[in-house]
mmCIF file of C-alpha atoms in Angstrom:
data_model
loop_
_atom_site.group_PDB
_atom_site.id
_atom_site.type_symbol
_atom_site.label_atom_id
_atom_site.label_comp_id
_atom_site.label_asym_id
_atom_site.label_seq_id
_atom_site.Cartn_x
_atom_site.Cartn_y
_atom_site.Cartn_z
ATOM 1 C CA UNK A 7 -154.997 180.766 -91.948
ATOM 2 C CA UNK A 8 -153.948 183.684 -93.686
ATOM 3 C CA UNK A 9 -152.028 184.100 -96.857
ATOM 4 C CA UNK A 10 -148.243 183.838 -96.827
ATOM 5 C CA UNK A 11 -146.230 183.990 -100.036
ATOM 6 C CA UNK A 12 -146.821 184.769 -103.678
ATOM 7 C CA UNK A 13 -144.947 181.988 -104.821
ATOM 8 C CA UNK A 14 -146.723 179.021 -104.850
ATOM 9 C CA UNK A 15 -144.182 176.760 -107.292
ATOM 10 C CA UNK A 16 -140.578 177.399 -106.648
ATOM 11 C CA UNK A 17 -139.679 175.937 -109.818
ATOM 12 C CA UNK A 18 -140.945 178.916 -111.674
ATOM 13 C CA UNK A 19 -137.780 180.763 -110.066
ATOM 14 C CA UNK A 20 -135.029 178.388 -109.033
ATOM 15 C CA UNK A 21 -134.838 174.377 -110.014
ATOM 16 C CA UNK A 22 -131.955 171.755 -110.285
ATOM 17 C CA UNK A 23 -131.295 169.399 -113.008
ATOM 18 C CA UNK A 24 -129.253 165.927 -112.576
ATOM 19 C CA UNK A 25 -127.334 164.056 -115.658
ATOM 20 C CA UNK A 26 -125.194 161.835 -116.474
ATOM 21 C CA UNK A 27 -122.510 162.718 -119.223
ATOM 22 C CA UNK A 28 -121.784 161.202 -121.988
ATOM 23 C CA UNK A 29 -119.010 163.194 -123.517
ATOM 24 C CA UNK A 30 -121.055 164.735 -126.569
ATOM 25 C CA UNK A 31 -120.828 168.366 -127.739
ATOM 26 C CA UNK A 32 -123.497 170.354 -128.026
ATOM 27 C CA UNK A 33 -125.941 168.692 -125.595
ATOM 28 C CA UNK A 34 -128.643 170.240 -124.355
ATOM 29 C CA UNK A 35 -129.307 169.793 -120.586
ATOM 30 C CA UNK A 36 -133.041 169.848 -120.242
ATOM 31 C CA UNK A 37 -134.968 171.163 -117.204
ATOM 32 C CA UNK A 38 -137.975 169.122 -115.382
ATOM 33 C CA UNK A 39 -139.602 172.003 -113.563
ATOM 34 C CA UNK A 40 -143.126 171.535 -112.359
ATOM 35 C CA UNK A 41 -143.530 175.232 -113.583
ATOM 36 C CA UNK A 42 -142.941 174.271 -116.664
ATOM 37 C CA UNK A 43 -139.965 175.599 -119.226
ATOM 38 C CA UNK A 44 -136.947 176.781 -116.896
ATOM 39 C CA UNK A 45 -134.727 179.247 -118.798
ATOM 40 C CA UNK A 46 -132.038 180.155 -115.655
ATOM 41 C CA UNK A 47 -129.699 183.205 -116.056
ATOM 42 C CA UNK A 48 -127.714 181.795 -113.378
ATOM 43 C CA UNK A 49 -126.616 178.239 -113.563
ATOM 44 C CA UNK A 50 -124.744 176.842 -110.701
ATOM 45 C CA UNK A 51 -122.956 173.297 -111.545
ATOM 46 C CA UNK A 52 -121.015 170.932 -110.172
ATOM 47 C CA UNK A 53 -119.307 167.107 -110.818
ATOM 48 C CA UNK A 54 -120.240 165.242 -107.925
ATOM 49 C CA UNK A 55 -118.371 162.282 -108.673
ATOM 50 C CA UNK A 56 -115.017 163.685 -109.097
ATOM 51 C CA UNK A 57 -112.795 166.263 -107.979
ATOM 52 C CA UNK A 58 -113.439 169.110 -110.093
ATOM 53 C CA UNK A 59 -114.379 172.872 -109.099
ATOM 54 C CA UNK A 60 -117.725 174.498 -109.050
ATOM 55 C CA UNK A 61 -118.384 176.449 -112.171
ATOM 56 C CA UNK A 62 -121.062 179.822 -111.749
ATOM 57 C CA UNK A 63 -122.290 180.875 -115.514
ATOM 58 C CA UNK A 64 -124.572 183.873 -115.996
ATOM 59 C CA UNK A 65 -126.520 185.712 -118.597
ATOM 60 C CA UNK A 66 -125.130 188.836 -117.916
ATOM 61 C CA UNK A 67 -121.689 187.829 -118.381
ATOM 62 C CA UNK A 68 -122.292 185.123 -120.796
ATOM 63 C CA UNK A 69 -122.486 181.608 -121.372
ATOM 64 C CA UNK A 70 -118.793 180.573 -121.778
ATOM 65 C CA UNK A 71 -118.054 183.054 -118.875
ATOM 66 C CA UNK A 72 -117.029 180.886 -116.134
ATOM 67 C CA UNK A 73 -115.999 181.602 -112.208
ATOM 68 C CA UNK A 74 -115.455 179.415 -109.792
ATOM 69 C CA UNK A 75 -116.735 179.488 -105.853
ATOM 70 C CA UNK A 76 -113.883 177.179 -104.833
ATOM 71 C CA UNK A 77 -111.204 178.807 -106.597
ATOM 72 C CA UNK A 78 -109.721 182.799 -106.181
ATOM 73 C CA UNK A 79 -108.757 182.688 -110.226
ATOM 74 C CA UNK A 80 -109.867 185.506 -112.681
ATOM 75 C CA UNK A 81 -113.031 184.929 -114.274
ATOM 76 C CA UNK A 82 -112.025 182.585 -117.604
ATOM 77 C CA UNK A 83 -113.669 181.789 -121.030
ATOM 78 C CA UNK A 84 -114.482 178.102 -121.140
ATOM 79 C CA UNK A 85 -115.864 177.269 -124.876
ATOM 80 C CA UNK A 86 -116.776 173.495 -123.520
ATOM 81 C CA UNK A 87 -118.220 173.530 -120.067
ATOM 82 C CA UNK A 88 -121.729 175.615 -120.291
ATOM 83 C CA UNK A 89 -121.976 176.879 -124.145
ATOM 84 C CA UNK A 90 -125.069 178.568 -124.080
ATOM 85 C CA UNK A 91 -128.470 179.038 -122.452
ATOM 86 C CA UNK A 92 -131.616 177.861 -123.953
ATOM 87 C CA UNK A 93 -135.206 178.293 -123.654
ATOM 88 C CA UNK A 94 -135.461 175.052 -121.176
ATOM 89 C CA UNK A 95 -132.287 174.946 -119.302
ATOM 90 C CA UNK A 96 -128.446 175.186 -121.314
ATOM 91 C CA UNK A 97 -126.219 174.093 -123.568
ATOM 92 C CA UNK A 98 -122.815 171.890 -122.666
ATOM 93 C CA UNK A 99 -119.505 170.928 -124.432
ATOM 94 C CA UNK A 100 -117.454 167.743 -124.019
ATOM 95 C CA UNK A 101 -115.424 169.155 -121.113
ATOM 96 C CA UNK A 102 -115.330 166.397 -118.304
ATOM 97 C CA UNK A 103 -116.150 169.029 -115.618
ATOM 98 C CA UNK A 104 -119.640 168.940 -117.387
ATOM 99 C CA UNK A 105 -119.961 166.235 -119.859
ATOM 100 C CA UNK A 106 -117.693 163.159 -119.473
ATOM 101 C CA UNK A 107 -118.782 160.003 -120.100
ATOM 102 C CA UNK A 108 -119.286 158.409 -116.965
ATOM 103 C CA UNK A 109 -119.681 161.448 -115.235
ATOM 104 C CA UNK A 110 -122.804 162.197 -112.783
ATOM 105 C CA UNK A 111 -123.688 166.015 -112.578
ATOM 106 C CA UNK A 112 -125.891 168.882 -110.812
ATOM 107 C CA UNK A 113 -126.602 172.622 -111.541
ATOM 108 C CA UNK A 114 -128.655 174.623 -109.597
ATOM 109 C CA UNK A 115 -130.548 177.068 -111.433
ATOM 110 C CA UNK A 116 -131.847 180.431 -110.667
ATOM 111 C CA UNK A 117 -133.928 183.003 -112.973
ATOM 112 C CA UNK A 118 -133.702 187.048 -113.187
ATOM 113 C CA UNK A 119 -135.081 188.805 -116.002
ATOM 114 C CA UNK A 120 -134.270 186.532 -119.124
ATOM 115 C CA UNK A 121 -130.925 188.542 -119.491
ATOM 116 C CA UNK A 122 -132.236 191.123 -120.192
ATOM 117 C CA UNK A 123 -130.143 194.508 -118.308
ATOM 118 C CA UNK A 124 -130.642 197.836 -116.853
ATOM 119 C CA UNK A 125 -128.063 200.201 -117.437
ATOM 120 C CA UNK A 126 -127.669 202.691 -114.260
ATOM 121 C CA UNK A 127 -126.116 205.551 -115.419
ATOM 122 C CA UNK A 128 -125.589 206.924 -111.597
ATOM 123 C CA UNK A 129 -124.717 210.688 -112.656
ATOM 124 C CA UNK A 130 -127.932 210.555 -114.370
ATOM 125 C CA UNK A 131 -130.185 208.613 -112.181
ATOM 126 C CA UNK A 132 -129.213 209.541 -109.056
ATOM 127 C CA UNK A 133 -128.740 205.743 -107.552
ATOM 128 C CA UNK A 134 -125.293 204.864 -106.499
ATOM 129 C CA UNK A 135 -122.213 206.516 -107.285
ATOM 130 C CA UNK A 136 -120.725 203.427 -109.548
ATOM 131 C CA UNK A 137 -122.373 203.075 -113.082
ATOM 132 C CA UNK A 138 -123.791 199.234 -113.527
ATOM 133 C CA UNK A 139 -125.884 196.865 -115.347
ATOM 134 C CA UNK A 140 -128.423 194.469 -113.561
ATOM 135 C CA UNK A 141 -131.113 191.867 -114.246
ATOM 136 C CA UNK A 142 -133.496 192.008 -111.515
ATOM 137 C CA UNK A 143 -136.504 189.577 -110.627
ATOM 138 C CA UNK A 144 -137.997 191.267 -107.857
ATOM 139 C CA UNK A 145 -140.616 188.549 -107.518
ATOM 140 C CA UNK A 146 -138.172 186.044 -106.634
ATOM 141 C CA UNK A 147 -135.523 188.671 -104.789
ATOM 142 C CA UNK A 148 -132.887 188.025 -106.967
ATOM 143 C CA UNK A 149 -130.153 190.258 -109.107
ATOM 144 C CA UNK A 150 -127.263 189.820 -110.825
ATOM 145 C CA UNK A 151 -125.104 193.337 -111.036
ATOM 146 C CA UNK A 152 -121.916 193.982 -113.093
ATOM 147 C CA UNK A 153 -119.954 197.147 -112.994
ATOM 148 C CA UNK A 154 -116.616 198.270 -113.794
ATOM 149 C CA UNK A 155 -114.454 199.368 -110.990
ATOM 150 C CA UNK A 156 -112.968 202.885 -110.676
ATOM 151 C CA UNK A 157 -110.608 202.150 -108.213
ATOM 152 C CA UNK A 158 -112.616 203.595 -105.472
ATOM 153 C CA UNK A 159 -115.196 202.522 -102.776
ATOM 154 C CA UNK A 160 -118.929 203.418 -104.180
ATOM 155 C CA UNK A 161 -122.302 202.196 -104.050
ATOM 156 C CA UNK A 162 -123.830 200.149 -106.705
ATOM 157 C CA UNK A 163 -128.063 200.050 -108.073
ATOM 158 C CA UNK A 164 -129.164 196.313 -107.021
ATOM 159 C CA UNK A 165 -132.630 196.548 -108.968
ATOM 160 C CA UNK A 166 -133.952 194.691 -106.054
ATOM 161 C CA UNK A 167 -136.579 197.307 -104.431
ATOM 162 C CA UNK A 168 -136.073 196.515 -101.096
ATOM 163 C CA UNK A 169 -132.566 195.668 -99.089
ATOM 164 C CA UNK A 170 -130.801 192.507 -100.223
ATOM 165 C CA UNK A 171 -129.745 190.195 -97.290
ATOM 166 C CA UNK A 172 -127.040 188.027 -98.893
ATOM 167 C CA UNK A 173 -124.843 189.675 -101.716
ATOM 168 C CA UNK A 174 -121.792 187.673 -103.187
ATOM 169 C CA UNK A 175 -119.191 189.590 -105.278
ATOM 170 C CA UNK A 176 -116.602 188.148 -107.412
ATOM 171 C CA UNK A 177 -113.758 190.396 -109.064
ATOM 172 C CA UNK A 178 -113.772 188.779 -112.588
ATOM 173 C CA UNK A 179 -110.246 189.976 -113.699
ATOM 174 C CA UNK A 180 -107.953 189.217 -111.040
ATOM 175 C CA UNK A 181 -107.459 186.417 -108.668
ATOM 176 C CA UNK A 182 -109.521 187.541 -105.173
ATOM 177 C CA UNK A 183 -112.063 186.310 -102.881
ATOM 178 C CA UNK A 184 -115.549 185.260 -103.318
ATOM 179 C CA UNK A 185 -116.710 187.951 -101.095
ATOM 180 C CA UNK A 186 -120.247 187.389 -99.593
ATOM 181 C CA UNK A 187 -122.139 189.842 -97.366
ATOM 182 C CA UNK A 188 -125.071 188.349 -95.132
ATOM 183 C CA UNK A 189 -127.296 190.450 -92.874
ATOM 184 C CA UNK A 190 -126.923 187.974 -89.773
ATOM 185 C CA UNK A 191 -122.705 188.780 -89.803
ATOM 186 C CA UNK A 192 -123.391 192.699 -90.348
ATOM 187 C CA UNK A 193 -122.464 195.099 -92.353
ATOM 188 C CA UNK A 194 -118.848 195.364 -90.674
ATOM 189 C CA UNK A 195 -117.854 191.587 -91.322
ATOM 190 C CA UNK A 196 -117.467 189.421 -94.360
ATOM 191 C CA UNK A 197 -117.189 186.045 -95.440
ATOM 192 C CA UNK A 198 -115.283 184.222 -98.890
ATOM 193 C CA UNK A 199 -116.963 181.159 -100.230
ATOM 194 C CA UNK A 200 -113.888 180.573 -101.737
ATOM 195 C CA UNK A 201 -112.197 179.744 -98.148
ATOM 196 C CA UNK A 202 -112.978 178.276 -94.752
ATOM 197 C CA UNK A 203 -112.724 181.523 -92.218
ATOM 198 C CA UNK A 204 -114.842 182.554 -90.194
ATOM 199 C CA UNK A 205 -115.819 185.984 -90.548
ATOM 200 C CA UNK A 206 -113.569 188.618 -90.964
ATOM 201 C CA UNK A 207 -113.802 192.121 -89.562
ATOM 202 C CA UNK A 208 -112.786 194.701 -92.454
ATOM 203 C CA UNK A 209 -114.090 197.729 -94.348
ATOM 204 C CA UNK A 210 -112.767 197.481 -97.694
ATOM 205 C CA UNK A 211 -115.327 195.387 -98.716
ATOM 206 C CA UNK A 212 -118.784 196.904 -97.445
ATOM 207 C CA UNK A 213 -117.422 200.125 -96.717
ATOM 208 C CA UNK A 214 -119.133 198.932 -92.764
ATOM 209 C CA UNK A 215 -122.362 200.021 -94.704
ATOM 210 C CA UNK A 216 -125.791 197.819 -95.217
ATOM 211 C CA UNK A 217 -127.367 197.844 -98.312
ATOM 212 C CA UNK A 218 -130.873 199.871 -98.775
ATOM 213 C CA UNK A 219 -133.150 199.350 -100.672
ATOM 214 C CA UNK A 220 -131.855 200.725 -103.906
ATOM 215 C CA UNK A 221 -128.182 199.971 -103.450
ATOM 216 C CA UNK A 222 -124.850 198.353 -101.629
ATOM 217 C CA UNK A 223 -121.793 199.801 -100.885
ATOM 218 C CA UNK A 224 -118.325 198.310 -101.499
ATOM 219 C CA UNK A 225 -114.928 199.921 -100.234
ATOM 220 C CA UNK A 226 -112.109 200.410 -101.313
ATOM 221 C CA UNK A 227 -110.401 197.032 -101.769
ATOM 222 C CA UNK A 228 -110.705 196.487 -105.299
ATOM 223 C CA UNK A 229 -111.311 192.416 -104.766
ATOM 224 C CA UNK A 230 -115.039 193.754 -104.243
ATOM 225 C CA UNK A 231 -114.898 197.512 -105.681
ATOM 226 C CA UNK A 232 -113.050 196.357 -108.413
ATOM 227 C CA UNK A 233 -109.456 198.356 -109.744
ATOM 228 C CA UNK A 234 -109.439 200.750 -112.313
ATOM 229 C CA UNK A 235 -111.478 199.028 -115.148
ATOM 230 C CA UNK A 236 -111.457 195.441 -113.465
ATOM 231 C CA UNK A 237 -114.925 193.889 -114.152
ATOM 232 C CA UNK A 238 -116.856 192.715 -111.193
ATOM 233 C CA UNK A 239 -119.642 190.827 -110.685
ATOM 234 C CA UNK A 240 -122.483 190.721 -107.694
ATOM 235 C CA UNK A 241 -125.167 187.896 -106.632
ATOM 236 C CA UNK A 242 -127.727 189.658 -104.530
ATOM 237 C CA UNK A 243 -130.662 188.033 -102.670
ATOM 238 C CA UNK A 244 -133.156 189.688 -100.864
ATOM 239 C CA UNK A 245 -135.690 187.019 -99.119
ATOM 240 C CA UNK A 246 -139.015 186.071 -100.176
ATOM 241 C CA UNK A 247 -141.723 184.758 -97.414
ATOM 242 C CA UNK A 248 -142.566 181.237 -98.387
ATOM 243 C CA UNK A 249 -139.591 180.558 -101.244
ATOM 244 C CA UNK A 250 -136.495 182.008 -99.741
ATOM 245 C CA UNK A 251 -135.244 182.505 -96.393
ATOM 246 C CA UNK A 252 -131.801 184.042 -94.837
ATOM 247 C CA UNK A 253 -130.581 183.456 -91.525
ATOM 248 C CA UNK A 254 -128.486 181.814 -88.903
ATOM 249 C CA UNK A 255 -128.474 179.425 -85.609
ATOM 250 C CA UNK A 256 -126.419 178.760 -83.149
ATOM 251 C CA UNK A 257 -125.293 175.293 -82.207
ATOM 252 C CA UNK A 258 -125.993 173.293 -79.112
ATOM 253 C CA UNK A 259 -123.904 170.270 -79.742
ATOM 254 C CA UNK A 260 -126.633 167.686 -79.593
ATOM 255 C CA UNK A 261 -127.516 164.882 -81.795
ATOM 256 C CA UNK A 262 -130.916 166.540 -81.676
ATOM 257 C CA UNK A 263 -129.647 169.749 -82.847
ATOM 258 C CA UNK A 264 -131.264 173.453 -83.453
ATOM 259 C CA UNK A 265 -135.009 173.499 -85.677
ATOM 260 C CA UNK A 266 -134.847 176.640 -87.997
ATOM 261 C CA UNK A 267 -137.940 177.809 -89.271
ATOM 262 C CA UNK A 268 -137.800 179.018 -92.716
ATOM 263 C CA UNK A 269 -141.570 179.431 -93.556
ATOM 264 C CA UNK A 270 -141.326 176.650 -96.452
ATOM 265 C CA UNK A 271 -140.545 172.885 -96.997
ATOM 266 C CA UNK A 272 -136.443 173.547 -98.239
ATOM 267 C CA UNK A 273 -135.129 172.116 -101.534
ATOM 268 C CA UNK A 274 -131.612 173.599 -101.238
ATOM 269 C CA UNK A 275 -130.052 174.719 -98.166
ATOM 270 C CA UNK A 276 -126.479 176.676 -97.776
ATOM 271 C CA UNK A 277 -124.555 176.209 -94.533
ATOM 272 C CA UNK A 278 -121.358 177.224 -92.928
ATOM 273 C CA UNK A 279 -120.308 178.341 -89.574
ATOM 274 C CA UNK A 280 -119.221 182.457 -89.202
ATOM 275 C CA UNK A 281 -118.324 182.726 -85.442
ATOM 276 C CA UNK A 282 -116.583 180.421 -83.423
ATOM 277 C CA UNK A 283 -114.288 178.509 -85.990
ATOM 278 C CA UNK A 284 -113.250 177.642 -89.439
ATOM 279 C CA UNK A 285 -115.322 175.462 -91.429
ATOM 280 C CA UNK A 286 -116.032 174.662 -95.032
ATOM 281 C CA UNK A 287 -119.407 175.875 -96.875
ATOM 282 C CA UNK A 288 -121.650 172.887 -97.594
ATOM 283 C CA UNK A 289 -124.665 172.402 -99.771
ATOM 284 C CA UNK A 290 -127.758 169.845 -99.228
ATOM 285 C CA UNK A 291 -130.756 169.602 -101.704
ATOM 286 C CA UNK A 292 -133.531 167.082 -102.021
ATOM 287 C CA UNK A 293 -132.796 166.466 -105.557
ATOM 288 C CA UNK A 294 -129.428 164.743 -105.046
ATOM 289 C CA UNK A 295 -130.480 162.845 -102.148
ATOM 290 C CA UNK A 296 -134.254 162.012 -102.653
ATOM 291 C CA UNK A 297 -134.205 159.335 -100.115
ATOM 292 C CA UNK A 298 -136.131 161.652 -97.527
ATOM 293 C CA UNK A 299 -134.921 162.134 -93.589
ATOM 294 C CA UNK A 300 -132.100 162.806 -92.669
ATOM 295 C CA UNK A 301 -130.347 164.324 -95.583
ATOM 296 C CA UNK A 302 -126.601 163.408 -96.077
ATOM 297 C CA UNK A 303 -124.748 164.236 -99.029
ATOM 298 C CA UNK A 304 -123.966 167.890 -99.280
ATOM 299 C CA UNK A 305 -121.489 169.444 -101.790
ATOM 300 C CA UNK A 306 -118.808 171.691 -100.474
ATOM 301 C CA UNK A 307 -118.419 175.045 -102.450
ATOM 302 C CA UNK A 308 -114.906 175.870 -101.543
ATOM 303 C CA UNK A 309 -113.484 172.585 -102.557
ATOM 304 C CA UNK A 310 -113.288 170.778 -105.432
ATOM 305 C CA UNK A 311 -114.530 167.729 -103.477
ATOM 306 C CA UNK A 312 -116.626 164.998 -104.814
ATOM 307 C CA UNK A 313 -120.269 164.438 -103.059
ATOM 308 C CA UNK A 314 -120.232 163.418 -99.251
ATOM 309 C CA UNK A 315 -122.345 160.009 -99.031
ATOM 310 C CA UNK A 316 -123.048 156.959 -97.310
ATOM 311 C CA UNK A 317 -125.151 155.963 -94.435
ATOM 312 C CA UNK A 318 -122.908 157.119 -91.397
ATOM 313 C CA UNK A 319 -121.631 160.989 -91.908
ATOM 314 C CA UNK A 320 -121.812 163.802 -89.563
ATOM 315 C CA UNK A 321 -123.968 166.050 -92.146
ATOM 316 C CA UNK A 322 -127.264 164.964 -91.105
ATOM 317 C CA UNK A 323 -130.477 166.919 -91.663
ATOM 318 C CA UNK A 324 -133.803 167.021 -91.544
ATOM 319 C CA UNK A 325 -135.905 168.406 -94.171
ATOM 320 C CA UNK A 326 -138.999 169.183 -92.558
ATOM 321 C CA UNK A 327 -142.437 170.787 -93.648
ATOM 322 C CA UNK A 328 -142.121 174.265 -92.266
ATOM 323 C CA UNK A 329 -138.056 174.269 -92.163
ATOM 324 C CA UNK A 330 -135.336 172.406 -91.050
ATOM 325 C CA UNK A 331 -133.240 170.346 -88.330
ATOM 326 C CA UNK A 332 -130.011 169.597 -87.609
ATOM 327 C CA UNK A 333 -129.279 165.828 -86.727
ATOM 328 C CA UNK A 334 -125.261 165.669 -85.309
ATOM 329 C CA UNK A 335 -123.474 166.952 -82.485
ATOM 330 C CA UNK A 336 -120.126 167.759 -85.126
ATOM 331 C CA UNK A 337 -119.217 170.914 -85.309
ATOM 332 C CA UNK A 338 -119.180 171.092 -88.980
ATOM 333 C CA UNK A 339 -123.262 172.246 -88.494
ATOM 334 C CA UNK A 340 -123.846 171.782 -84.596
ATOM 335 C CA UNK A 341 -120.472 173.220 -82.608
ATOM 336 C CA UNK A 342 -121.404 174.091 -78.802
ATOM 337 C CA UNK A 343 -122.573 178.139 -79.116
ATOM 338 C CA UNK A 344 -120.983 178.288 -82.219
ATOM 339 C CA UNK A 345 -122.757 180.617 -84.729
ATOM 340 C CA UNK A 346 -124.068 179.172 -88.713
ATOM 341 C CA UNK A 347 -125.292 181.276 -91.121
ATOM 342 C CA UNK A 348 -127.691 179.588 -93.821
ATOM 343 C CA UNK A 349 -129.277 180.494 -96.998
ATOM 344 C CA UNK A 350 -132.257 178.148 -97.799
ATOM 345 C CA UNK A 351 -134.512 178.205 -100.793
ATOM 346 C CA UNK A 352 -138.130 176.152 -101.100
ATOM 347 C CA UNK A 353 -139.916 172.965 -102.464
ATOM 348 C CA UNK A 354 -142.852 174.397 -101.542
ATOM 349 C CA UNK A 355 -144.240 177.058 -98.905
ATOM 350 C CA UNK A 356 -145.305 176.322 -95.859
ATOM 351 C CA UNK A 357 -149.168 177.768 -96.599
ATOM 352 C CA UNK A 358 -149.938 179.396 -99.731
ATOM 353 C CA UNK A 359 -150.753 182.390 -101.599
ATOM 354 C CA UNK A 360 -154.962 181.194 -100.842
ATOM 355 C CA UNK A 361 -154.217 180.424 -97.354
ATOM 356 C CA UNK A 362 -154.144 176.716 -97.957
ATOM 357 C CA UNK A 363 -151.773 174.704 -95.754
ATOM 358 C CA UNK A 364 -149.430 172.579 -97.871
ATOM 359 C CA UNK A 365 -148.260 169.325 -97.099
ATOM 360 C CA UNK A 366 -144.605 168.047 -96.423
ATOM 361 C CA UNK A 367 -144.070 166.929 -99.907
#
């Protein structure tokens, strides 16, 4: 069996870290990896036992820069939730959404370059009409991309080498969507993880243009392009064979629902449904619910909801060696010819970079 990725341990590019608070400042929120020391530049986090929003924190943006997936509001400066970013995982204050006694938590956790930006000058350079910073890993096809908006559609350097497949983009001074662009809704369609919809058909945000490999296009709606000097910010994800895969299904209304092959054992796997009706975005990792098949506690990114559990929900899933299955006939995963689009990052691949088969750890 041949080769297949050149990632062998996920955790040297994304991991998630589980605490409980305890309502102290300054505490440092230490990664496990089995890479060892996990410094993220993007830290996703979350209360999961009360009804608080999602808070996204970068290192291009800053520590005490906080958006939120399951709000529309401005990007805001939050000196207690995520204070800084250490060599090992990141710094929190004594706000409950983070820290509160009593309080069980989960971040997600996903590495670019360190911080460390690119400055596309696009007069000079010749990429993209927009000027921007970005962090890229291209290892782990992953970017984050700020700009400043003009006003006017453009296209935007990604750092990314080859086409991103999944690109989020958050205006960070105005209340607008969570835009998100996926290759399996096209180039003409988008989605908001900050709502329900289903896709949308409209060309202010992609300009009906799919990114290449050097850049992506927004249009002229300034929730994406961003208004005269309105600072945005992009997520882009371009897959990785054997740690990241980007996709969709469609359902069949069965208990013994759709397989999706993904190359890889899943960790953390992104769901909603884009075609057929409205339904809320939902979350499922192996770290919050270690208690193997089926999977049943997802998080919900465009509500402030606390964590789904117990032993009889309709959010079952298998986690399975080479991908994953869906267990319910509801149609918040499995409606009849409905269509789901999924992002899904590893535990481990599938066979690795010596050829060796793994097993379903």
């Amino acid at each position: 069996m041949g080769a297949y990725t050149t990632i062998d341990d996920s955790t040297e590019y994304f991991n998630t870290v589980l605490w409980s608070g305890d309502g102290n400042d300054d505490r440092s929120i230490t990664n496990s990896a089995n890479a060892g020391d996990f410094a993220p530049d993007w830290v996703w986090a979350k209360r999961r036992n009360s009804s608080v929003h999602h808070a996204l924190s970068d290192t291009s943006r800053g520590a005490t820069k906080t958006i939120a997936t399951s709000l529309q509001n401005a990007e805001s400066t939050q000196s207690e939730m995520i204070q800084a970013f250490e060599s090992n995982g990141f710094q929190v204050g004594t706000d409950a959404d983070i820290n509160a006694s009593g309080g069980t938590y989960v971040a997600w956790q996903w590495k670019a370059n360190a911080g460390s930006l690119t400055t596309n000058d696009a007069s000079s350079t010749g990429v993209g009409s927009l000027d921007s910073q970005y962090q890229a890993n291209t290892t782990a096809g992953f970017s984050i991309v700020t700009w400043t908006g003009t006003g006017n559609a453009g296209t935007i350097a990604h750092g990314l080498g080859v086409a991103p497949k999944v690109i989020w983009v958050k205006n960070r001074d105005k209340n607008a969507q969570f835009a998100v662009y996926h290759k399996d809704i096209g180039e003409t369609h988008y989605l908001a993880v900050s709502d329900d919809d289903a896709r949308a058909d409209y060309d202010g945000y992609w300009n009906d243009t799919h990114p290449t490999t050097s850049v992506f296009s927004v249009g002229s709606d300034g929730d994406v392009s961003g208004g005269s000097n309105e600072k945005v910010v992009a997520y882009c994800f371009a897959e990785v064979a054997g740690y990241s895969r980007f996709g969709s299904y469609l359902g069949n209304a069965n208990n013994s629902g759709p397989y999706i092959y993904t190359g890889f054992k899943p960790r953390w796997i992104l769901i909603t449904c884009s075609d057929g009706h409205d339904e809320s975005w939902h979350v499922w990792d192996t770290d919050r619910d270690a208690n193997g098949n089926p999977n049943r506690e997802p998080l919900s990114p465009d509500t402030n909801a606390t964590e789904i559990g117990g032993d009889s929900t309709p959010y079952d899933i298998d986690f399975c060696a080479n991908g994953f299955k869906i267990r319910e006939d509801h149609d918040i995963t499995n409606g009849d010819g409905d269509r789901y689009i999924y992002m899904a990052f590893a535990k481990n691949p599938f066979v690795t970079s010596t050829g060796t088969p793994t097993t379903a750890r």
